[in-house]
C-alpha atoms as a printed R data frame, in Angstrom:
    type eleno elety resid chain resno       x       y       z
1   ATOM     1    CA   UNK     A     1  79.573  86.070  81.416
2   ATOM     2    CA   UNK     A     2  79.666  84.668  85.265
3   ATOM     3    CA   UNK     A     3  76.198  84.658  86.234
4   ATOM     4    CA   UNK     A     4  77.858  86.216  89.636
5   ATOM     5    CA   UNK     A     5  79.038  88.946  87.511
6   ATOM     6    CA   UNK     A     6  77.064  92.323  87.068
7   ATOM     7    CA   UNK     A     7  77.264  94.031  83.644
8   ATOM     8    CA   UNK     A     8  75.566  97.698  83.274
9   ATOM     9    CA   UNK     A     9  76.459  97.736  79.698
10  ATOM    10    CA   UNK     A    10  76.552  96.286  76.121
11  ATOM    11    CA   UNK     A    11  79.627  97.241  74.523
12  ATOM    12    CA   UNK     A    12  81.429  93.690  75.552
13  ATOM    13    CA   UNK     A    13  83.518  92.703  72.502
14  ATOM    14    CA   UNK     A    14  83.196  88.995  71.113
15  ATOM    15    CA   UNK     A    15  84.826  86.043  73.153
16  ATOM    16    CA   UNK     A    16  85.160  88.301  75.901
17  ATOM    17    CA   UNK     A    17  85.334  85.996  79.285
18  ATOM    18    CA   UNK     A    18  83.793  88.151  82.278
19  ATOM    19    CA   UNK     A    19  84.232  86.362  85.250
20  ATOM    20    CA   UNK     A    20  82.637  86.309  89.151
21  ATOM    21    CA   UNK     A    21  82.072  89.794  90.869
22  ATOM    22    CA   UNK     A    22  83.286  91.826  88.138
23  ATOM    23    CA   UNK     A    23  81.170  94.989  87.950
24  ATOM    24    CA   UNK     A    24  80.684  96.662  84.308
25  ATOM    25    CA   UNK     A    25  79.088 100.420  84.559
26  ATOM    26    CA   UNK     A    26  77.217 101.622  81.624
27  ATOM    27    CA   UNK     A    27  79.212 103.505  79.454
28  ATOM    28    CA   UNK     A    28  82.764 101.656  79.582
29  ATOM    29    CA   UNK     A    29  84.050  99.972  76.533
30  ATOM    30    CA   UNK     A    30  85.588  96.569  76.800
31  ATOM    31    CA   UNK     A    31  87.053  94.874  73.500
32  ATOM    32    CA   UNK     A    32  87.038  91.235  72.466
33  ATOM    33    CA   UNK     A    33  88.606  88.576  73.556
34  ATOM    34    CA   UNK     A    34  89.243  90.315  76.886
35  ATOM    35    CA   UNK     A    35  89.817  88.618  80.527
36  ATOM    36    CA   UNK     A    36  88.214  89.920  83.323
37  ATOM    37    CA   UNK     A    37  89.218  87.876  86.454
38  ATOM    38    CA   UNK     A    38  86.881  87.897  89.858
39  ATOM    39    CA   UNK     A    39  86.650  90.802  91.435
40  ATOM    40    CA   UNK     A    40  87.337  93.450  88.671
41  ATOM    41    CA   UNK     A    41  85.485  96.745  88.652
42  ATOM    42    CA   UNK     A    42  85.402  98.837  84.932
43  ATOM    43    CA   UNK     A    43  83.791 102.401  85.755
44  ATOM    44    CA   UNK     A    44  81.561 104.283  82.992
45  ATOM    45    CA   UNK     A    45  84.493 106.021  81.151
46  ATOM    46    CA   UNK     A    46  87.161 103.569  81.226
47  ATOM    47    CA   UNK     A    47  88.033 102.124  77.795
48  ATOM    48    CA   UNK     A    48  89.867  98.183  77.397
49  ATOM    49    CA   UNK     A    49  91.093  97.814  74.043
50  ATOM    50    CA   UNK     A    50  91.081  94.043  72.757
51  ATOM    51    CA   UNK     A    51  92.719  91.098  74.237
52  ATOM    52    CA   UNK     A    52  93.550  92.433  77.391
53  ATOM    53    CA   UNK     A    53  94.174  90.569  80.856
54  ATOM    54    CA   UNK     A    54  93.013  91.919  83.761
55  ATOM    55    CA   UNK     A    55  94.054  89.868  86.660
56  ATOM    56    CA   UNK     A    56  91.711  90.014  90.277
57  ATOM    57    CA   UNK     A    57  91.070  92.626  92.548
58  ATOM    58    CA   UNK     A    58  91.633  95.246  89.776
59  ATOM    59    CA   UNK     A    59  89.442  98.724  89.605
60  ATOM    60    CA   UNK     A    60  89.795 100.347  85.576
61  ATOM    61    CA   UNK     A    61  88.138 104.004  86.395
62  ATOM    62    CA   UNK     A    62  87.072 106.817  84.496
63  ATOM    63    CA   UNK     A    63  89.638 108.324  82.154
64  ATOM    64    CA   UNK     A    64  91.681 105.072  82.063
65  ATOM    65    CA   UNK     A    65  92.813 104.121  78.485
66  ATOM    66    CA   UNK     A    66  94.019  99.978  78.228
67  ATOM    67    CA   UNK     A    67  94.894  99.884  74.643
68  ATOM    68    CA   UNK     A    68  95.313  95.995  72.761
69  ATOM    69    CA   UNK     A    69  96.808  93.518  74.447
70  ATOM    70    CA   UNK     A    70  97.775  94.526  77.598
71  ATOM    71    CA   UNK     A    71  98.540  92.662  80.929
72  ATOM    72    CA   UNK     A    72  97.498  93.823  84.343
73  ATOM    73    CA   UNK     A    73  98.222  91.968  87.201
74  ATOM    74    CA   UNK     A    74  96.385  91.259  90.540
75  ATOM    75    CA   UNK     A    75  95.487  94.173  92.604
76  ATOM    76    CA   UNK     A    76  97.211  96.937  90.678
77  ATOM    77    CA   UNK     A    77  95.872 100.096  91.160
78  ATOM    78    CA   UNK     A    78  94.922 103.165  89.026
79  ATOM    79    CA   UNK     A    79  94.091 106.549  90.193
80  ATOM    80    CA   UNK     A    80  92.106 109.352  88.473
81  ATOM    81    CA   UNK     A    81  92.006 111.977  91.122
82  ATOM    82    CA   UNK     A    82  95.389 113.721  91.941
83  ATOM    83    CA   UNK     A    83  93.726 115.942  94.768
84  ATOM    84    CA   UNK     A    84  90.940 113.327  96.012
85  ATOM    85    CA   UNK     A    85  88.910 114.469  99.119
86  ATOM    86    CA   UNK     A    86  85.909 112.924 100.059
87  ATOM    87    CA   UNK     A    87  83.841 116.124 100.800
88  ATOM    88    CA   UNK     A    88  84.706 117.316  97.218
89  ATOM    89    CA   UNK     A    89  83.139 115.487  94.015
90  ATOM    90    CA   UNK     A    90  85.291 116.642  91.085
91  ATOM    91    CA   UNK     A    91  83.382 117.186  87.398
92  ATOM    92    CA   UNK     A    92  85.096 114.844  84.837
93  ATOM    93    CA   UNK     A    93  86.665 117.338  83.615
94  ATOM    94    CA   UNK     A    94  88.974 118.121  86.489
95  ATOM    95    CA   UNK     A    95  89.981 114.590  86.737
96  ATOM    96    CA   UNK     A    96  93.334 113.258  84.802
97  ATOM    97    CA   UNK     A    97  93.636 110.674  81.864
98  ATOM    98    CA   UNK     A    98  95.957 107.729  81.996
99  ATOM    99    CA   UNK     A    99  96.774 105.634  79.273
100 ATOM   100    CA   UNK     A   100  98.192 102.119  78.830
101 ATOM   101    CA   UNK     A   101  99.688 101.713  74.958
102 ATOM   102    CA   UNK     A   102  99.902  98.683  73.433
103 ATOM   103    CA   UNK     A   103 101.223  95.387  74.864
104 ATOM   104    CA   UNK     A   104 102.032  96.865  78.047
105 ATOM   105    CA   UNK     A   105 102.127  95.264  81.592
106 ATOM   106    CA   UNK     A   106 101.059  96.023  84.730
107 ATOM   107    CA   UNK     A   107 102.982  94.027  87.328
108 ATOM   108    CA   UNK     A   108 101.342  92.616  90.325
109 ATOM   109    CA   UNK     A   109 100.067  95.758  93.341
110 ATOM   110    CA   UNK     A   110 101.870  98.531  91.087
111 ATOM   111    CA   UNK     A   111 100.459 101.994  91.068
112 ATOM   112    CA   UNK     A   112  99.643 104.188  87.992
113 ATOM   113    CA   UNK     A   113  99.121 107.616  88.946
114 ATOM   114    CA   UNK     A   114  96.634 109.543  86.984
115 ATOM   115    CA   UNK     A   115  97.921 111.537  84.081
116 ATOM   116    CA   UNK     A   116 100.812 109.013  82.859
117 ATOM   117    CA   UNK     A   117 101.333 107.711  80.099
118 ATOM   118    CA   UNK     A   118 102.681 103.459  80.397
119 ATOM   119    CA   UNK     A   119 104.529 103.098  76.377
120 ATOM   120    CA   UNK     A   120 104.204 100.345  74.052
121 ATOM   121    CA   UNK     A   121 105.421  97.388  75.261
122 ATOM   122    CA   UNK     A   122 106.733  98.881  78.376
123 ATOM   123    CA   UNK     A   123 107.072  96.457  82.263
124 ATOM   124    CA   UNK     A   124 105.919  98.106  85.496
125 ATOM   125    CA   UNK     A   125 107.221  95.638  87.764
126 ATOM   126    CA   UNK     A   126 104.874  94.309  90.794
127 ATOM   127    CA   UNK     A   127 104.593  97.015  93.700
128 ATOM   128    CA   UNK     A   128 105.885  99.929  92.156
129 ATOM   129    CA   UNK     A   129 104.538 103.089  92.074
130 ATOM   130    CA   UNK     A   130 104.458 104.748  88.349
131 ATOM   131    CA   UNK     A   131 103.821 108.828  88.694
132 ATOM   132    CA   UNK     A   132 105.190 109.895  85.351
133 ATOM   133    CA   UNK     A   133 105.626 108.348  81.920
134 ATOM   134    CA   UNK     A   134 107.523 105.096  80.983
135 ATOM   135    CA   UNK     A   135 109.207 104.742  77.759
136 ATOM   136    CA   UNK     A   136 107.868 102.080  74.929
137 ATOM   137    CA   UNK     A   137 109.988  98.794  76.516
138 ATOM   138    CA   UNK     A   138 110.785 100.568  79.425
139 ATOM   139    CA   UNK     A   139 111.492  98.700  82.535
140 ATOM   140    CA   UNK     A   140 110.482 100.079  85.195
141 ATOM   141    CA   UNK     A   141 110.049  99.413  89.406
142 ATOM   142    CA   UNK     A   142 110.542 100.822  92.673
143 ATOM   143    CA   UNK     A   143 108.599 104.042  94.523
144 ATOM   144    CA   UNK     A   144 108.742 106.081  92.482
145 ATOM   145    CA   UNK     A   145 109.118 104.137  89.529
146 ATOM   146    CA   UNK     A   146 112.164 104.566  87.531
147 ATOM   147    CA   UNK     A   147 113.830 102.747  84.547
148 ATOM   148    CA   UNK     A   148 116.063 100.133  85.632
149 ATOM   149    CA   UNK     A   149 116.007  98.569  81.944
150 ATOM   150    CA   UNK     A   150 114.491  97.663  78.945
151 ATOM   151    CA   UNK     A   151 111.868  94.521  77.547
152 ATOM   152    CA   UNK     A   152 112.105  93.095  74.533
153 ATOM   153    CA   UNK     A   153 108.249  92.531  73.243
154 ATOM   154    CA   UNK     A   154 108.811  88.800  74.229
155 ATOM   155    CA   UNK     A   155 109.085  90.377  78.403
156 ATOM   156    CA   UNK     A   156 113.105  89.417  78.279
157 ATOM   157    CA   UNK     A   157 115.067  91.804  79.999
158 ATOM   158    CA   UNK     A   158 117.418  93.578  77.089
159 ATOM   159    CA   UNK     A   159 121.337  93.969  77.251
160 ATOM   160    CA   UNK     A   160 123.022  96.852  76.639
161 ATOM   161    CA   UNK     A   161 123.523  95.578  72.918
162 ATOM   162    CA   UNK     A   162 119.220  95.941  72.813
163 ATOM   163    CA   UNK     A   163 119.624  92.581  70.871
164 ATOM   164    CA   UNK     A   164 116.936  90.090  72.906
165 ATOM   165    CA   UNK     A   165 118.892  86.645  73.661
166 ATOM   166    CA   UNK     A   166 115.440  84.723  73.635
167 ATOM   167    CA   UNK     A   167 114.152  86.008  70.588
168 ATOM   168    CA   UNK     A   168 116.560  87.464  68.847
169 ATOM   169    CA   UNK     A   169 114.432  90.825  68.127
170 ATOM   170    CA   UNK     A   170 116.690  93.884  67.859
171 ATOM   171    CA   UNK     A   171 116.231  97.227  68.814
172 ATOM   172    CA   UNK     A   172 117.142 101.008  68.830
173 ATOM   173    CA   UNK     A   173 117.122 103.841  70.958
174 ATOM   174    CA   UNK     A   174 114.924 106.685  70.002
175 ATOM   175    CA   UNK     A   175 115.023 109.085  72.873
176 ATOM   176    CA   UNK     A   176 114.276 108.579  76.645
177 ATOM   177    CA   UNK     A   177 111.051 110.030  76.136
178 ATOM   178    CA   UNK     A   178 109.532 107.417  73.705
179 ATOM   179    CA   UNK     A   179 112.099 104.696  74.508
180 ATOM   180    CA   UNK     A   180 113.166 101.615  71.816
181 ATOM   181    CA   UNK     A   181 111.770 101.009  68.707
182 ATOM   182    CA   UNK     A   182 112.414  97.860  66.677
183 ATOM   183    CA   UNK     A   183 115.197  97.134  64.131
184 ATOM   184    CA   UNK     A   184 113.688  95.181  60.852
């Protein structure tokens, strides 16, 4: 823990790196062997699963699921509020989840809209602007964000054969909804 750093709360999991100006509210979970870079701020109800990377300048809010080993980059952006107005303080309960499965990355100044769903393993590339679900290994970019492609688990770019030249992992389609699932 920075000694810059402000944590409200003592649910920090083991080896858990918490760096300068990064603002923990009582009541949010964060894992172990998470990185919190300067400048991160994790509200009450926000939950970070375990060895996750978030990058600077990033705010985690209420309602916002990062499951294991996800990657967010610098100054992406999650919402929790579909109809925010600053005259009107909405219960909890009004507000919508979003959830980040498993091994999933958030690319540099994208935008998750409240109430989506990012799949296992699934790429939101830098800047774009995700407001509905992405597919496990779903590539995704542009505003709105749409699939341009799928990621092997090692971040390659698949070909249309879903056989990963790097690694050599192979893959099949399950539906659009849920997206690839692995051969083997």
């Amino acid at each position: 823990m920075h000694p810059q750093a402000l944590c409200e709360n003592e649910s920090i999991g083991d080896g858990t790196r918490v760096w300068a100006f990064v603002h923990i509210l009582a009541g949010a979970i964060v894992g172990s062997d998470c990185n919190l870079c300067d400048h991160v701020f994790v509200e009450g109800g926000a939950r970070i699963g375990n060895n996750v990377t978030i990058k600077n300048g990033v705010q985690i809010w209420d309602l916002v699921t990062l499951e294991d080993d996800v990657f967010i980059g610098p100054n992406a952006t999650f919402t929790n509020d579909l109809r925010p107005r600053a005259f009107i303080k909405r219960p909890s309960s009004e507000l919508l989840p979003t959830v980040v499965r498993r091994g999933a990355t958030i690319g540099a100044n994208a935008t998750v809209v409240c109430g989506t769903t990012v799949g296992p393993e699934a790429f939101v590339a830098a800047g774009a602007v995700v407001n509905r679900d992405v597919p496990g290994h779903g590539l995704v970019a542009g505003n709105p964000a749409r699939r341009i492609g799928w990621v092997c688990t090692c971040a390659t770019r698949l070909p249309a054969s879903l056989v990963c030249g790097d690694c050599g992992r192979r893959f099949r389609m399950l539906d659009d909804q849920s997206g690839l699932a692995p051969l083997g």
